[in-house]
Amino acid sequence: MKIAIIGGNRFTGKRLVEKLVNSHKVTLFNRSASGGSNVVKFDRDVDNINLNGFDCVVDMCLYTLEQFKLIKKSIPAQVRYIFVSSGAVRYKDTFGSYAIEKESIEKELKNTDLNYTIVRPSHIVGYGSHIKRLEYFIDRLVDGESIKVGDKNYPINLVDVDDVAECLKSIILSPKNLRGKTYEIGNDTETTVNEVINILKKELEIEEHTTRESDKAIFPNEPFETDNKNIKMEFGMKFRNINYIVKSFVERWKNEN
């Protein structure tokens, strides 16, 4: 299979490439032209893109409706087009323009004849993320600094990066007709900031910590839940629980620090 990944040189995209590159022809399109072999330099706000000849296109860095309008005409109608949206679309009051733009793209997709599938990940965590979520808590716990939080007991959903990559791989390679399908990708159960901090404290052998309320906390001061039943039912996906996610993260952090 010939697969084009737009973005793909960071975090989730890198994990996805690792799962595909040995068995399929993968081409990355990204602005920095980084990510190894078979990389094409592409700035979606400026450049044209040739997607002819690909069986599947995974768009991992599409953030605005204007960007979609630019690329829409370059996507062959028969090609499976996977748009990585976000679970944030259900929380527009919390996530603002980011969620509004993602939802606008979803609505525009539904008015096309493209063979599209939408995926909506929750908060993706794992070692090597460019968004320093768990690192933020670890750094402050280790340094004895106060942790900025919203409401520590609101439900949030954290999903392991490798689980997200595995879901994307399954969708890419599926022989089923997935046109118009939307899949939320998230953990089986919600957690809380308080629970994450307590697991980290146990793994780091730290007894005390302090917090302070802030509107600029790592996780928004609102609930963020997701529903993964469709991806589990149709693809048999399984998701690592929060204890595994945090413990494996701390183990990696200890090894490299």
Tab-separated table of C-alpha atoms in Angstrom:
chain	number	residue	atom	x	y	z
A	1	MET	CA	0.000	0.000	0.000
A	2	LYS	CA	1.193	3.526	-0.795
A	3	ILE	CA	0.492	5.862	2.118
A	4	ALA	CA	0.959	9.634	2.315
A	5	ILE	CA	1.229	11.205	5.757
A	6	ILE	CA	0.936	14.974	5.963
A	7	GLY	CA	2.837	16.032	9.055
A	8	GLY	CA	4.066	12.823	10.582
A	9	ASN	CA	7.519	13.895	11.720
A	10	ARG	CA	6.542	14.395	15.369
A	11	PHE	CA	5.228	12.191	18.175
A	12	THR	CA	2.082	10.352	16.992
A	13	GLY	CA	3.125	10.588	13.360
A	14	LYS	CA	6.535	9.096	14.098
A	15	ARG	CA	4.950	6.180	15.951
A	16	LEU	CA	2.558	5.608	13.073
A	17	VAL	CA	5.383	5.597	10.530
A	18	GLU	CA	7.278	3.037	12.619
A	19	LYS	CA	4.244	0.727	12.458
A	20	LEU	CA	3.886	1.047	8.673
A	21	VAL	CA	7.253	1.627	7.069
A	22	ASN	CA	8.492	-1.972	7.029
A	23	SER	CA	5.476	-3.302	5.148
A	24	HIS	CA	4.238	-0.347	3.102
A	25	LYS	CA	5.567	2.523	1.022
A	26	VAL	CA	5.230	5.590	3.238
A	27	THR	CA	5.861	9.157	2.075
A	28	LEU	CA	5.945	12.044	4.533
A	29	PHE	CA	5.003	15.573	3.574
A	30	ASN	CA	6.145	18.128	6.123
A	31	ARG	CA	7.387	21.678	6.359
A	32	SER	CA	10.824	20.888	7.778
A	33	ALA	CA	11.538	18.002	5.372
A	34	SER	CA	12.584	15.942	8.402
A	35	GLY	CA	11.604	12.416	9.353
A	36	GLY	CA	13.998	10.173	7.459
A	37	SER	CA	13.832	8.847	3.920
A	38	ASN	CA	10.897	9.379	1.546
A	39	VAL	CA	10.235	12.884	2.854
A	40	VAL	CA	8.846	15.659	0.656
A	41	LYS	CA	9.153	19.272	1.784
A	42	PHE	CA	5.658	20.735	1.961
A	43	ASP	CA	4.281	23.911	3.514
A	44	ARG	CA	0.524	23.528	3.272
A	45	ASP	CA	-0.084	27.272	3.484
A	46	VAL	CA	2.060	27.896	0.400
A	47	ASP	CA	2.865	24.788	-1.639
A	48	ASN	CA	0.882	22.565	-3.954
A	49	ILE	CA	0.870	18.838	-3.262
A	50	ASN	CA	0.585	15.854	-5.607
A	51	LEU	CA	-1.335	13.004	-3.977
A	52	ASN	CA	-2.000	10.995	-7.114
A	53	GLY	CA	-0.914	7.374	-6.865
A	54	PHE	CA	-1.483	7.004	-3.138
A	55	ASP	CA	-3.958	4.541	-1.660
A	56	CYS	CA	-4.393	6.480	1.580
A	57	VAL	CA	-3.693	9.997	2.843
A	58	VAL	CA	-3.413	10.680	6.580
A	59	ASP	CA	-3.673	14.372	7.436
A	60	MET	CA	-2.160	14.934	10.876
A	61	CYS	CA	-1.605	18.683	10.819
A	62	LEU	CA	-4.781	20.195	9.388
A	63	TYR	CA	-5.939	22.944	11.720
A	64	THR	CA	-8.010	25.464	9.774
A	65	LEU	CA	-10.830	25.441	7.260
A	66	GLU	CA	-8.752	27.584	4.907
A	67	GLN	CA	-6.006	24.950	4.921
A	68	PHE	CA	-8.558	22.310	3.998
A	69	LYS	CA	-9.930	24.398	1.138
A	70	LEU	CA	-6.391	24.654	-0.244
A	71	ILE	CA	-5.730	20.923	-0.166
A	72	LYS	CA	-9.218	19.604	-0.968
A	73	LYS	CA	-8.755	19.820	-4.717
A	74	SER	CA	-5.532	17.784	-4.508
A	75	ILE	CA	-7.135	14.748	-2.825
A	76	PRO	CA	-8.263	12.119	-5.373
A	77	ALA	CA	-11.888	11.126	-4.735
A	78	GLN	CA	-11.140	7.394	-4.541
A	79	VAL	CA	-8.261	7.708	-2.062
A	80	ARG	CA	-8.963	6.997	1.604
A	81	TYR	CA	-8.480	10.344	3.348
A	82	ILE	CA	-8.084	10.221	7.120
A	83	PHE	CA	-8.497	13.526	8.906
A	84	VAL	CA	-7.019	13.667	12.400
A	85	SER	CA	-9.468	15.954	14.128
A	86	SER	CA	-9.808	16.137	17.927
A	87	GLY	CA	-12.115	15.158	20.752
A	88	ALA	CA	-12.042	18.879	21.538
A	89	VAL	CA	-14.777	19.468	18.928
A	90	ARG	CA	-17.318	18.481	21.570
A	91	TYR	CA	-15.931	21.131	23.935
A	92	LYS	CA	-15.831	24.300	21.861
A	93	ASP	CA	-16.428	26.580	24.846
A	94	THR	CA	-13.293	25.162	26.456
A	95	PHE	CA	-10.967	24.855	23.453
A	96	GLY	CA	-12.127	27.873	21.501
A	97	SER	CA	-10.877	28.490	17.959
A	98	TYR	CA	-8.904	25.222	17.838
A	99	ALA	CA	-12.076	23.170	18.304
A	100	ILE	CA	-14.207	25.474	16.163
A	101	GLU	CA	-11.831	25.148	13.193
A	102	LYS	CA	-11.608	21.358	13.557
A	103	GLU	CA	-15.401	21.117	13.605
A	104	SER	CA	-15.639	23.399	10.556
A	105	ILE	CA	-13.325	21.056	8.643
A	106	GLU	CA	-15.447	18.060	9.640
A	107	LYS	CA	-18.594	19.797	8.375
A	108	GLU	CA	-16.889	20.756	5.112
A	109	LEU	CA	-15.700	17.181	4.587
A	110	LYS	CA	-19.279	15.953	4.793
A	111	ASN	CA	-20.173	18.168	1.832
A	112	THR	CA	-17.527	16.602	-0.424
A	113	ASP	CA	-17.392	13.390	-2.425
A	114	LEU	CA	-14.123	12.400	-0.741
A	115	ASN	CA	-13.638	8.946	0.753
A	116	TYR	CA	-13.000	10.447	4.181
A	117	THR	CA	-12.763	9.076	7.716
A	118	ILE	CA	-12.515	11.289	10.804
A	119	VAL	CA	-10.622	10.382	13.966
A	120	ARG	CA	-10.913	12.350	17.201
A	121	PRO	CA	-8.167	11.565	19.729
A	122	SER	CA	-8.410	12.684	23.331
A	123	HIS	CA	-5.327	14.060	25.164
A	124	ILE	CA	-2.427	12.033	23.703
A	125	VAL	CA	0.418	11.334	26.111
A	126	GLY	CA	3.667	9.406	25.938
A	127	TYR	CA	7.393	9.930	25.996
A	128	GLY	CA	8.683	12.294	23.341
A	129	SER	CA	5.586	14.451	23.041
A	130	HIS	CA	6.116	18.014	21.823
A	131	ILE	CA	3.330	18.978	24.248
A	132	LYS	CA	4.924	18.555	27.659
A	133	ARG	CA	2.011	17.313	29.728
A	134	LEU	CA	3.350	14.626	32.050
A	135	GLU	CA	6.816	16.227	32.006
A	136	TYR	CA	5.274	19.372	33.457
A	137	PHE	CA	4.012	17.507	36.521
A	138	ILE	CA	7.231	15.525	36.941
A	139	ASP	CA	9.450	18.619	36.756
A	140	ARG	CA	7.466	20.426	39.426
A	141	LEU	CA	7.178	17.423	41.707
A	142	VAL	CA	10.925	16.771	41.508
A	143	ASP	CA	11.821	20.436	42.018
A	144	GLY	CA	9.256	20.917	44.790
A	145	GLU	CA	7.465	23.657	42.856
A	146	SER	CA	3.759	24.393	42.983
A	147	ILE	CA	1.698	22.779	40.216
A	148	LYS	CA	-0.740	24.911	38.221
A	149	VAL	CA	-4.093	23.169	38.012
A	150	GLY	CA	-7.682	23.838	37.089
A	151	ASP	CA	-10.156	21.632	38.900
A	152	LYS	CA	-8.137	18.586	40.041
A	153	ASN	CA	-11.208	16.368	40.102
A	154	TYR	CA	-12.760	17.020	36.697
A	155	PRO	CA	-12.746	13.918	34.483
A	156	ILE	CA	-10.146	14.012	31.696
A	157	ASN	CA	-9.181	11.359	29.185
A	158	LEU	CA	-5.537	10.468	28.508
A	159	VAL	CA	-4.688	8.001	25.753
A	160	ASP	CA	-1.314	6.399	25.058
A	161	VAL	CA	0.409	7.543	21.858
A	162	ASP	CA	1.059	3.975	20.721
A	163	ASP	CA	-2.634	3.139	21.103
A	164	VAL	CA	-3.531	6.100	18.889
A	165	ALA	CA	-0.969	5.039	16.278
A	166	GLU	CA	-2.343	1.483	16.340
A	167	CYS	CA	-5.889	2.783	15.808
A	168	LEU	CA	-4.745	4.873	12.850
A	169	LYS	CA	-2.894	1.908	11.383
A	170	SER	CA	-6.025	-0.263	11.644
A	171	ILE	CA	-8.135	2.369	9.895
A	172	ILE	CA	-5.544	2.851	7.150
A	173	LEU	CA	-5.268	-0.870	6.394
A	174	SER	CA	-8.931	-1.788	6.862
A	175	PRO	CA	-10.583	-3.444	3.838
A	176	LYS	CA	-13.956	-2.074	4.977
A	177	ASN	CA	-15.755	0.908	3.506
A	178	LEU	CA	-15.152	3.595	6.150
A	179	ARG	CA	-16.412	6.585	4.190
A	180	GLY	CA	-18.112	9.092	6.476
A	181	LYS	CA	-17.168	7.241	9.663
A	182	THR	CA	-16.049	9.114	12.791
A	183	TYR	CA	-14.032	7.384	15.506
A	184	GLU	CA	-13.257	8.832	18.911
A	185	ILE	CA	-9.942	7.513	20.203
A	186	GLY	CA	-9.482	7.610	23.944
A	187	ASN	CA	-8.968	5.566	27.059
A	188	ASP	CA	-11.604	3.186	28.405
A	189	THR	CA	-11.968	5.235	31.578
A	190	GLU	CA	-11.510	8.858	32.464
A	191	THR	CA	-8.984	9.959	35.049
A	192	THR	CA	-8.387	13.220	36.936
A	193	VAL	CA	-5.426	15.528	37.367
A	194	ASN	CA	-5.398	14.538	41.024
A	195	GLU	CA	-5.101	10.840	40.141
A	196	VAL	CA	-2.281	11.501	37.672
A	197	ILE	CA	-0.350	13.483	40.288
A	198	ASN	CA	-0.803	10.752	42.889
A	199	ILE	CA	0.461	8.018	40.539
A	200	LEU	CA	3.461	10.162	39.637
A	201	LYS	CA	4.218	10.808	43.298
A	202	LYS	CA	4.185	7.106	44.051
A	203	GLU	CA	6.465	6.248	41.122
A	204	LEU	CA	8.845	9.101	41.959
A	205	GLU	CA	8.722	8.334	45.698
A	206	ILE	CA	7.640	11.867	46.521
A	207	GLU	CA	5.356	12.412	49.502
A	208	GLU	CA	4.363	16.070	49.382
A	209	HIS	CA	3.283	18.525	46.707
A	210	THR	CA	1.434	21.822	46.433
A	211	THR	CA	-0.960	23.124	43.802
A	212	ARG	CA	-2.373	26.489	42.833
A	213	GLU	CA	-5.399	27.218	40.697
A	214	SER	CA	-4.701	28.709	37.301
A	215	ASP	CA	-6.581	29.350	34.068
A	216	LYS	CA	-3.367	28.378	32.249
A	217	ALA	CA	-3.134	24.854	33.595
A	218	ILE	CA	-1.873	21.989	31.400
A	219	PHE	CA	-5.376	20.551	31.256
A	220	PRO	CA	-8.387	22.884	30.805
A	221	ASN	CA	-10.504	23.741	33.790
A	222	GLU	CA	-13.381	21.717	32.352
A	223	PRO	CA	-14.257	18.032	31.960
A	224	PHE	CA	-12.972	16.278	28.837
A	225	GLU	CA	-14.459	12.855	28.159
A	226	THR	CA	-14.564	10.619	25.093
A	227	ASP	CA	-16.379	7.552	23.783
A	228	ASN	CA	-14.225	4.837	22.203
A	229	LYS	CA	-16.912	2.192	21.725
A	230	ASN	CA	-16.956	2.363	17.901
A	231	ILE	CA	-13.202	1.905	17.438
A	232	LYS	CA	-13.237	-0.950	19.967
A	233	MET	CA	-16.270	-2.663	18.495
A	234	GLU	CA	-15.219	-2.450	14.844
A	235	PHE	CA	-11.459	-3.022	15.224
A	236	GLY	CA	-11.134	-4.847	18.541
A	237	MET	CA	-8.839	-2.151	19.895
A	238	LYS	CA	-7.560	-2.286	23.466
A	239	PHE	CA	-6.269	0.674	25.426
A	240	ARG	CA	-3.585	0.903	28.097
A	241	ASN	CA	-4.910	2.158	31.431
A	242	ILE	CA	-3.702	5.280	33.203
A	243	ASN	CA	-1.516	3.381	35.651
A	244	TYR	CA	0.387	1.714	32.827
A	245	ILE	CA	0.696	4.985	30.890
A	246	VAL	CA	2.122	6.938	33.827
A	247	LYS	CA	4.360	4.160	35.164
A	248	SER	CA	5.944	3.427	31.786
A	249	PHE	CA	6.444	7.148	31.217
A	250	VAL	CA	8.241	7.569	34.543
A	251	GLU	CA	10.426	4.527	33.852
A	252	ARG	CA	11.530	6.043	30.542
A	253	TRP	CA	12.062	9.422	32.174
A	254	LYS	CA	14.267	7.888	34.872
A	255	ASN	CA	16.354	6.042	32.300
A	256	GLU	CA	17.015	9.213	30.310
A	257	ASN	CA	17.447	11.642	33.208
